[in-house]
GROMACS .gro file of C-alpha atoms in nm:
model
  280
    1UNK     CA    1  13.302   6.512   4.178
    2UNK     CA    2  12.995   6.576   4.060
    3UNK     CA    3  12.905   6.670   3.684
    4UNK     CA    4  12.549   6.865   3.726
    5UNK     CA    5  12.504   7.206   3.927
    6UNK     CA    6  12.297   7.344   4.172
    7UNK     CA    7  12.133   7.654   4.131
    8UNK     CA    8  11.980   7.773   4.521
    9UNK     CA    9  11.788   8.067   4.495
   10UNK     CA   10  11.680   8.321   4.807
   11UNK     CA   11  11.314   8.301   4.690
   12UNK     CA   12  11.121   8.579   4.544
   13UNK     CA   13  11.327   8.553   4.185
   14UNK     CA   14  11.249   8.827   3.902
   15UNK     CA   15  10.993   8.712   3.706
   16UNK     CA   16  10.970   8.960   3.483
   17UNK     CA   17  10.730   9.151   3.637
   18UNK     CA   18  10.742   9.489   3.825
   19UNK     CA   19  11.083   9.500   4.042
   20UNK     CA   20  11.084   9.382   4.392
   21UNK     CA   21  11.117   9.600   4.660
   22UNK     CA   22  11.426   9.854   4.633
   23UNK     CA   23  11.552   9.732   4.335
   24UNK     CA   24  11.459  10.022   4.141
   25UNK     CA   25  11.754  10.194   4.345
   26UNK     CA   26  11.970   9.895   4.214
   27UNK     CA   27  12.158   9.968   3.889
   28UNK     CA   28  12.309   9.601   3.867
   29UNK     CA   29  11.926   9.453   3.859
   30UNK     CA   30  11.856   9.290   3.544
   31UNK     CA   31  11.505   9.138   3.495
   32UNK     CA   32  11.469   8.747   3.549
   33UNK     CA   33  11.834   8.752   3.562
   34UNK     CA   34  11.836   8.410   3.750
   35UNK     CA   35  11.565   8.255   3.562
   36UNK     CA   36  11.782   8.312   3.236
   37UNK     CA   37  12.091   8.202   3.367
   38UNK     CA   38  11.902   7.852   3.498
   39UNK     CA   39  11.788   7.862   3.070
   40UNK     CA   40  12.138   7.917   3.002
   41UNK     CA   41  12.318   7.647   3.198
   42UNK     CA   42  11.986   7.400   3.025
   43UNK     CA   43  12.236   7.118   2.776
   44UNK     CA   44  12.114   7.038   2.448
   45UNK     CA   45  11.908   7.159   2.171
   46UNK     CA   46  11.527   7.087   2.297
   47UNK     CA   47  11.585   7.020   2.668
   48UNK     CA   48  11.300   6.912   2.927
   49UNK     CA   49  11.278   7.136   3.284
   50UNK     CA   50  11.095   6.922   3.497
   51UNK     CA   51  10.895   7.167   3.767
   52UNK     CA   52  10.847   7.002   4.085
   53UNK     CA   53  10.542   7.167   4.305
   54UNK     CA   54  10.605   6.945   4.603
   55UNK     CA   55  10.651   7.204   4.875
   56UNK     CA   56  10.415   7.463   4.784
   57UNK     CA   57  10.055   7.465   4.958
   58UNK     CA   58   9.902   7.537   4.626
   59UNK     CA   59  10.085   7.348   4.374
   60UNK     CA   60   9.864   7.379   4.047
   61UNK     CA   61   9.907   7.782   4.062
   62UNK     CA   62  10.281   7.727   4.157
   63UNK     CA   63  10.369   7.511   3.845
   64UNK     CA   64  10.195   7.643   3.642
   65UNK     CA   65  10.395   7.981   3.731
   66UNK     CA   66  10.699   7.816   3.587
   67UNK     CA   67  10.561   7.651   3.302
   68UNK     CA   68  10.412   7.992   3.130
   69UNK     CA   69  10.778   8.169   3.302
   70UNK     CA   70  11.011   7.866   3.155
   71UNK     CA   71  10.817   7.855   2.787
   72UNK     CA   72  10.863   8.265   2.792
   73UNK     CA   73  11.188   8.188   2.810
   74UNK     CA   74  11.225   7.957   2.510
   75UNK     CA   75  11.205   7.646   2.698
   76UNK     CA   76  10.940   7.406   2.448
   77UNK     CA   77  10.934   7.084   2.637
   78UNK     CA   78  10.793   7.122   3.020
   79UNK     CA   79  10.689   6.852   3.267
   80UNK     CA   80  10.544   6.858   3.593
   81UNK     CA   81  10.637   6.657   3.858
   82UNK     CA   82  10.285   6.683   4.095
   83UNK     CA   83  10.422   6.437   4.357
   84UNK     CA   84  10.221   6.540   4.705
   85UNK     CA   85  10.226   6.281   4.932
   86UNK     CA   86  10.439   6.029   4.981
   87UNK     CA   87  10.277   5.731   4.781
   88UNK     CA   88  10.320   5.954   4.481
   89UNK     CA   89  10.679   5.919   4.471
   90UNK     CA   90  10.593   5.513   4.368
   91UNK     CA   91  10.437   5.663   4.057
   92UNK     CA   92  10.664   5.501   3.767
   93UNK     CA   93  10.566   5.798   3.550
   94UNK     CA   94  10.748   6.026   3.798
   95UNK     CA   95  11.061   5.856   3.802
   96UNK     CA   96  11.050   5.865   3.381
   97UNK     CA   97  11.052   6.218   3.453
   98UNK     CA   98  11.353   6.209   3.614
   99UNK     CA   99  11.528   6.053   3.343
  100UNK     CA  100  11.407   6.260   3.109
  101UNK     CA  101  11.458   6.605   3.275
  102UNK     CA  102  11.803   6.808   3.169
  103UNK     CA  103  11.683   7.070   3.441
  104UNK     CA  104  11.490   7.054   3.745
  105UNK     CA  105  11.303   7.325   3.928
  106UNK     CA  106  11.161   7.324   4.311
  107UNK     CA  107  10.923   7.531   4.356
  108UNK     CA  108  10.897   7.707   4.696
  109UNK     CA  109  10.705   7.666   4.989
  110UNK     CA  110  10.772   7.403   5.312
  111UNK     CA  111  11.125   7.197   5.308
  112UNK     CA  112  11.002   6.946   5.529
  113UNK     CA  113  10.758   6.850   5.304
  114UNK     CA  114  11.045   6.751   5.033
  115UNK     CA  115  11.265   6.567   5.267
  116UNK     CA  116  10.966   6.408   5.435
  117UNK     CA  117  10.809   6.284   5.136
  118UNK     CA  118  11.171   6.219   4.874
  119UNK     CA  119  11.358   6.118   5.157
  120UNK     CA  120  11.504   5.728   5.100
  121UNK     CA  121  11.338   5.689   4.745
  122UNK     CA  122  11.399   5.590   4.424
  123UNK     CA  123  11.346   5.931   4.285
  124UNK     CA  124  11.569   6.113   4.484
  125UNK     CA  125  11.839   5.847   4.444
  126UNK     CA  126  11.810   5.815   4.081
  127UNK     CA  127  11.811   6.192   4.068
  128UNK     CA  128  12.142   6.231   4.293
  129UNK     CA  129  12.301   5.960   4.029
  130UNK     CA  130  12.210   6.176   3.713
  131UNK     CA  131  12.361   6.475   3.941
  132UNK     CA  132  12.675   6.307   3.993
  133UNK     CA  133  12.713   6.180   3.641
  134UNK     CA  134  12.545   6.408   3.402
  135UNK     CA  135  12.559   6.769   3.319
  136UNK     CA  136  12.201   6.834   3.485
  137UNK     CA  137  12.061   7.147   3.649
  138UNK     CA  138  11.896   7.114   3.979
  139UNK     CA  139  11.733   7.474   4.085
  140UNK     CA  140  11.526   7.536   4.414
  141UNK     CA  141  11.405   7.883   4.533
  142UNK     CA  142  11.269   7.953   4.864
  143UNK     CA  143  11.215   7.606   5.037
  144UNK     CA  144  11.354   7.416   4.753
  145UNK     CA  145  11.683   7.579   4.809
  146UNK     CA  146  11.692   7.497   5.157
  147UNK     CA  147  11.666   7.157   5.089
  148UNK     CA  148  11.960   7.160   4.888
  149UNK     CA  149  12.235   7.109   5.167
  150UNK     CA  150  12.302   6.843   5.419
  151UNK     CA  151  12.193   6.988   5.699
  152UNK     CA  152  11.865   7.183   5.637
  153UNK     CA  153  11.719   7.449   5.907
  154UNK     CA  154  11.363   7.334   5.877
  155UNK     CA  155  11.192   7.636   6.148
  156UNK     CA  156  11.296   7.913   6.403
  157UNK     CA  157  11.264   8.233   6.510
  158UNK     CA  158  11.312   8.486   6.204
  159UNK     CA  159  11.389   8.785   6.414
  160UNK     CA  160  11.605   8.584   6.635
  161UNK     CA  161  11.747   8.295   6.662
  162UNK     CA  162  11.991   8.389   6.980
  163UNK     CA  163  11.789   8.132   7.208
  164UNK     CA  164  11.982   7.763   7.274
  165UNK     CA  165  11.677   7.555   7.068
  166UNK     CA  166  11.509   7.808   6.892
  167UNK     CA  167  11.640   7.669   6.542
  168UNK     CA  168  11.556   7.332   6.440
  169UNK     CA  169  11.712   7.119   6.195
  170UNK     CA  170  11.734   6.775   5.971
  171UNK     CA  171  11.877   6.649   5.681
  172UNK     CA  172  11.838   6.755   5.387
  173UNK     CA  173  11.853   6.656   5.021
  174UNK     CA  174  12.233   6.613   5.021
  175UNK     CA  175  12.300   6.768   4.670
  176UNK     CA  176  12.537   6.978   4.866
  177UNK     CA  177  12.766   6.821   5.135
  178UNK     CA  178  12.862   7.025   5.420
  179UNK     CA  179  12.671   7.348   5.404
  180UNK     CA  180  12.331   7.480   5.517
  181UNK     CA  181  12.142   7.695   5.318
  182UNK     CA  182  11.897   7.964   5.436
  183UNK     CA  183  11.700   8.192   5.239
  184UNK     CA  184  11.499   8.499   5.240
  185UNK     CA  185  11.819   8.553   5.453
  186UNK     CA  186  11.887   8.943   5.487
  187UNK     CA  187  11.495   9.045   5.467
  188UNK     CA  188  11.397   8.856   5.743
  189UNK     CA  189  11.749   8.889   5.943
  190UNK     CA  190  11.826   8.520   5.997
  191UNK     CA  191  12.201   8.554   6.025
  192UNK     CA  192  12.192   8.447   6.408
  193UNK     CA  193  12.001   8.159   6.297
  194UNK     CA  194  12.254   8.056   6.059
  195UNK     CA  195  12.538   8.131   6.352
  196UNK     CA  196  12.360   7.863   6.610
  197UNK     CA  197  12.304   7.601   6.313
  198UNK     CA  198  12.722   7.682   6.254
  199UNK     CA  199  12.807   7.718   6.622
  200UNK     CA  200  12.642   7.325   6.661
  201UNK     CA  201  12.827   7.228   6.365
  202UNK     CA  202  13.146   7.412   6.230
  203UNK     CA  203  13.226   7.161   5.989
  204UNK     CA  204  12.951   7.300   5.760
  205UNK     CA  205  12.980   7.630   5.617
  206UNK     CA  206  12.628   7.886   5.650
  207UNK     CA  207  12.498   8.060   5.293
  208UNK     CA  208  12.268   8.284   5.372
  209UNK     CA  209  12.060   8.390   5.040
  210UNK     CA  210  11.919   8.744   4.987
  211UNK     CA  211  11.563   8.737   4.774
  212UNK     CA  212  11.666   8.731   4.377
  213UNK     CA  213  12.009   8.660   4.479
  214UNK     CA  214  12.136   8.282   4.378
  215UNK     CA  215  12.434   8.062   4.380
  216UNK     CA  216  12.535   7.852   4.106
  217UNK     CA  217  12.749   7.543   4.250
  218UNK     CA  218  12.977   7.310   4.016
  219UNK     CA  219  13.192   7.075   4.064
  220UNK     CA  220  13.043   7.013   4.410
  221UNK     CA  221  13.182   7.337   4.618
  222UNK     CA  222  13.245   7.619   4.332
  223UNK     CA  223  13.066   7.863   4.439
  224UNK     CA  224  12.945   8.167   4.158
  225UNK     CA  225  12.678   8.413   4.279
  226UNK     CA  226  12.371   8.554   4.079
  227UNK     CA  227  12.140   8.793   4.109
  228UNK     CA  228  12.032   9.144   4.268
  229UNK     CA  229  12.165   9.067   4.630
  230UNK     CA  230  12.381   8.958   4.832
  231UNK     CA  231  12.498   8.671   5.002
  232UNK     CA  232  12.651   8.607   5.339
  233UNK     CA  233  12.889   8.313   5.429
  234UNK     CA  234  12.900   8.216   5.768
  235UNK     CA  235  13.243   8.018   5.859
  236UNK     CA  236  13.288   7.854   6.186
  237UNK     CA  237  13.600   7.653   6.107
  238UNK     CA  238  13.822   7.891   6.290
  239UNK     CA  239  13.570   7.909   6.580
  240UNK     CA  240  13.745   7.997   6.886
  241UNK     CA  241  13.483   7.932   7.162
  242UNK     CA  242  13.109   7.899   7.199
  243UNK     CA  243  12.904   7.804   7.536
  244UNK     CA  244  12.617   7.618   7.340
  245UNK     CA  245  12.710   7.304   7.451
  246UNK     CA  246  12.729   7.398   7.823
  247UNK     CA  247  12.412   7.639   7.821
  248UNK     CA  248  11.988   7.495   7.876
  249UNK     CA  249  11.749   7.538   7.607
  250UNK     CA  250  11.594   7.870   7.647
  251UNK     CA  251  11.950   8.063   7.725
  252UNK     CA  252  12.115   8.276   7.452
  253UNK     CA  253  12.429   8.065   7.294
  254UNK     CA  254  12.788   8.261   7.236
  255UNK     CA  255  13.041   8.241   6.957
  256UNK     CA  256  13.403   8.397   6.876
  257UNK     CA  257  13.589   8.370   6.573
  258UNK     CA  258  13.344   8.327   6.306
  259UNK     CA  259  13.423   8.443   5.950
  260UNK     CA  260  13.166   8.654   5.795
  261UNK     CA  261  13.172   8.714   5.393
  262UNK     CA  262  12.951   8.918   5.131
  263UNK     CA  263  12.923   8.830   4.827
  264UNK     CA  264  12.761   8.962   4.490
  265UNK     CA  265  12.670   8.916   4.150
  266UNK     CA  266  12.910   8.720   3.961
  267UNK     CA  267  13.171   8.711   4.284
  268UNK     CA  268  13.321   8.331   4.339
  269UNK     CA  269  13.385   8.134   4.629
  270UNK     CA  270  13.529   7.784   4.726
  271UNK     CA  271  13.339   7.591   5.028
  272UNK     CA  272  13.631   7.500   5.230
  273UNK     CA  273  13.526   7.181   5.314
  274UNK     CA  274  13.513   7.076   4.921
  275UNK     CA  275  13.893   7.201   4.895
  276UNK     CA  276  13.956   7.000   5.183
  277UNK     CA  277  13.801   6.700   5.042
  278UNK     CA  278  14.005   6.700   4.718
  279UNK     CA  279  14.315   6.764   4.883
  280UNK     CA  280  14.291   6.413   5.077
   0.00000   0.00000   0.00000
């Protein structure tokens, strides 16, 4: 069981500034609400947030973002992690970052560019033992959320989705086993999306995160969520049927029997397949 969390954010957190779209119609919003909790769950007296730019296109502007955001917040000791290609990662001062870090933050921007680039190396092992055996943070928002899970959904059609092929998908960072994360999730309707990743493999269970909306994981599958939004679990354990095994790329897949939840600030949730794990 792992001893650090995981804090996967929808993208487009509070930051303080003026409120995003519609939430001055929200009276639950509370300014850099996830931001502060990520501060709050930070161990020790002086800790160290490492920021990690990787899959942003402009990674100076997007770290720096966080520094001036994190040392707002009270957070004193910052270090950036500007890894951006793949012979970076053999940089030993990046991997003394990793040992020193008590919370980690990926920035947004392209997923495929963290599991292309992390994937297999020393970094990402040594930060997957800390995660396991220390009381660590590990945030992501936007891209660096949905590189959080096992499987990852990597591109498709935002407004769609229905089409047998349209959503493509790898591994992920494997922080958290069994689920696939998607973000930006109601604002750009990518529920069917989320339903064909499911429908391929019910096993996993689909979070879908809202913009400013988070979930905090411990323990490996306690779920807690934070933030302005919602989320929406897709379950396909109880799947009854589904034609996208019979169907051509191109036609529109079917499911029955999915599970649909909604969930809100400070609302809870076990991932099945982590009770079902610690029950064998």
């Amino acid at each position: 069981m792992p001893k650090g969390k995981i804090l996967a954010i929808g993208g487009k957190e509070n930051k303080g500034a003026d409120k995003a779209e519609g939430k001055d119609k929200n009276i639950n919003f509370i300014s850099e609400q996830i931001l502060k909790r990520f501060v709050h769950e930070l161990k020790g007296d002086n800790p160290t947030v490492v920021v990690i730019p990787t899959a942003s296109n402009e990674p100076d502007e997007s770290a720096q973002d966080y520094v001036k955001l994190f040392t707002d917040l009270g957070v004193h000791h910052l270090l950036v992690m500007d890894v951006r290609t793949r012979a970076d990662v053999y940089n030993p001062e990046f991997l003394k970052m990793i040992d020193k870090g008590d919370g980690f933050m990926f920035t947004g921007g392209d997923q495929l560019r963290l599991t292309a680039i992390y994937g297999g190396t020393e970094i990402l092992n040594r930060l997957k033992e800390r995660y396991m055996r220390e009381n660590i943070i590990i945030a992501g928002t936007s891209a660096g959320a949905a590189a959080m899970s096992t499987p990852m959904i990597f591109e498709g059609e935002s407004d769609g989705g229905y089409i047998k092929g349209d959503v493509r998908m790898t591994t992920g960072l494997e922080f958290i086993k069994n689920v696939a994360i998607d973000t930006h999730f109601l604002t750009r309707g990518r529920i069917v999306r989320m339903t064909q990743a499911i429908a391929t493999n019910p096993e996993c269970i689909g979070i879908g995160l809202e913009e400013d909306t988070a979930i905090l994981v411990t323990e490996g599958g306690k779920v807690e969520v934070v933030g302005s939004g919602l989320i929406t679990i897709v379950d396909g354990m109880g799947m009854t049927e589904t034609n996208i095994f019979d169907i051509e790329n191109g036609q529109p897949f079917t499911a029955k029997g999915l599970r649909v939840h909604l969930l809100g600030d400070k609302d809870e949730y076990l991932i099945p397949t982590y009770n079902r794990t610690q029950v064998v």
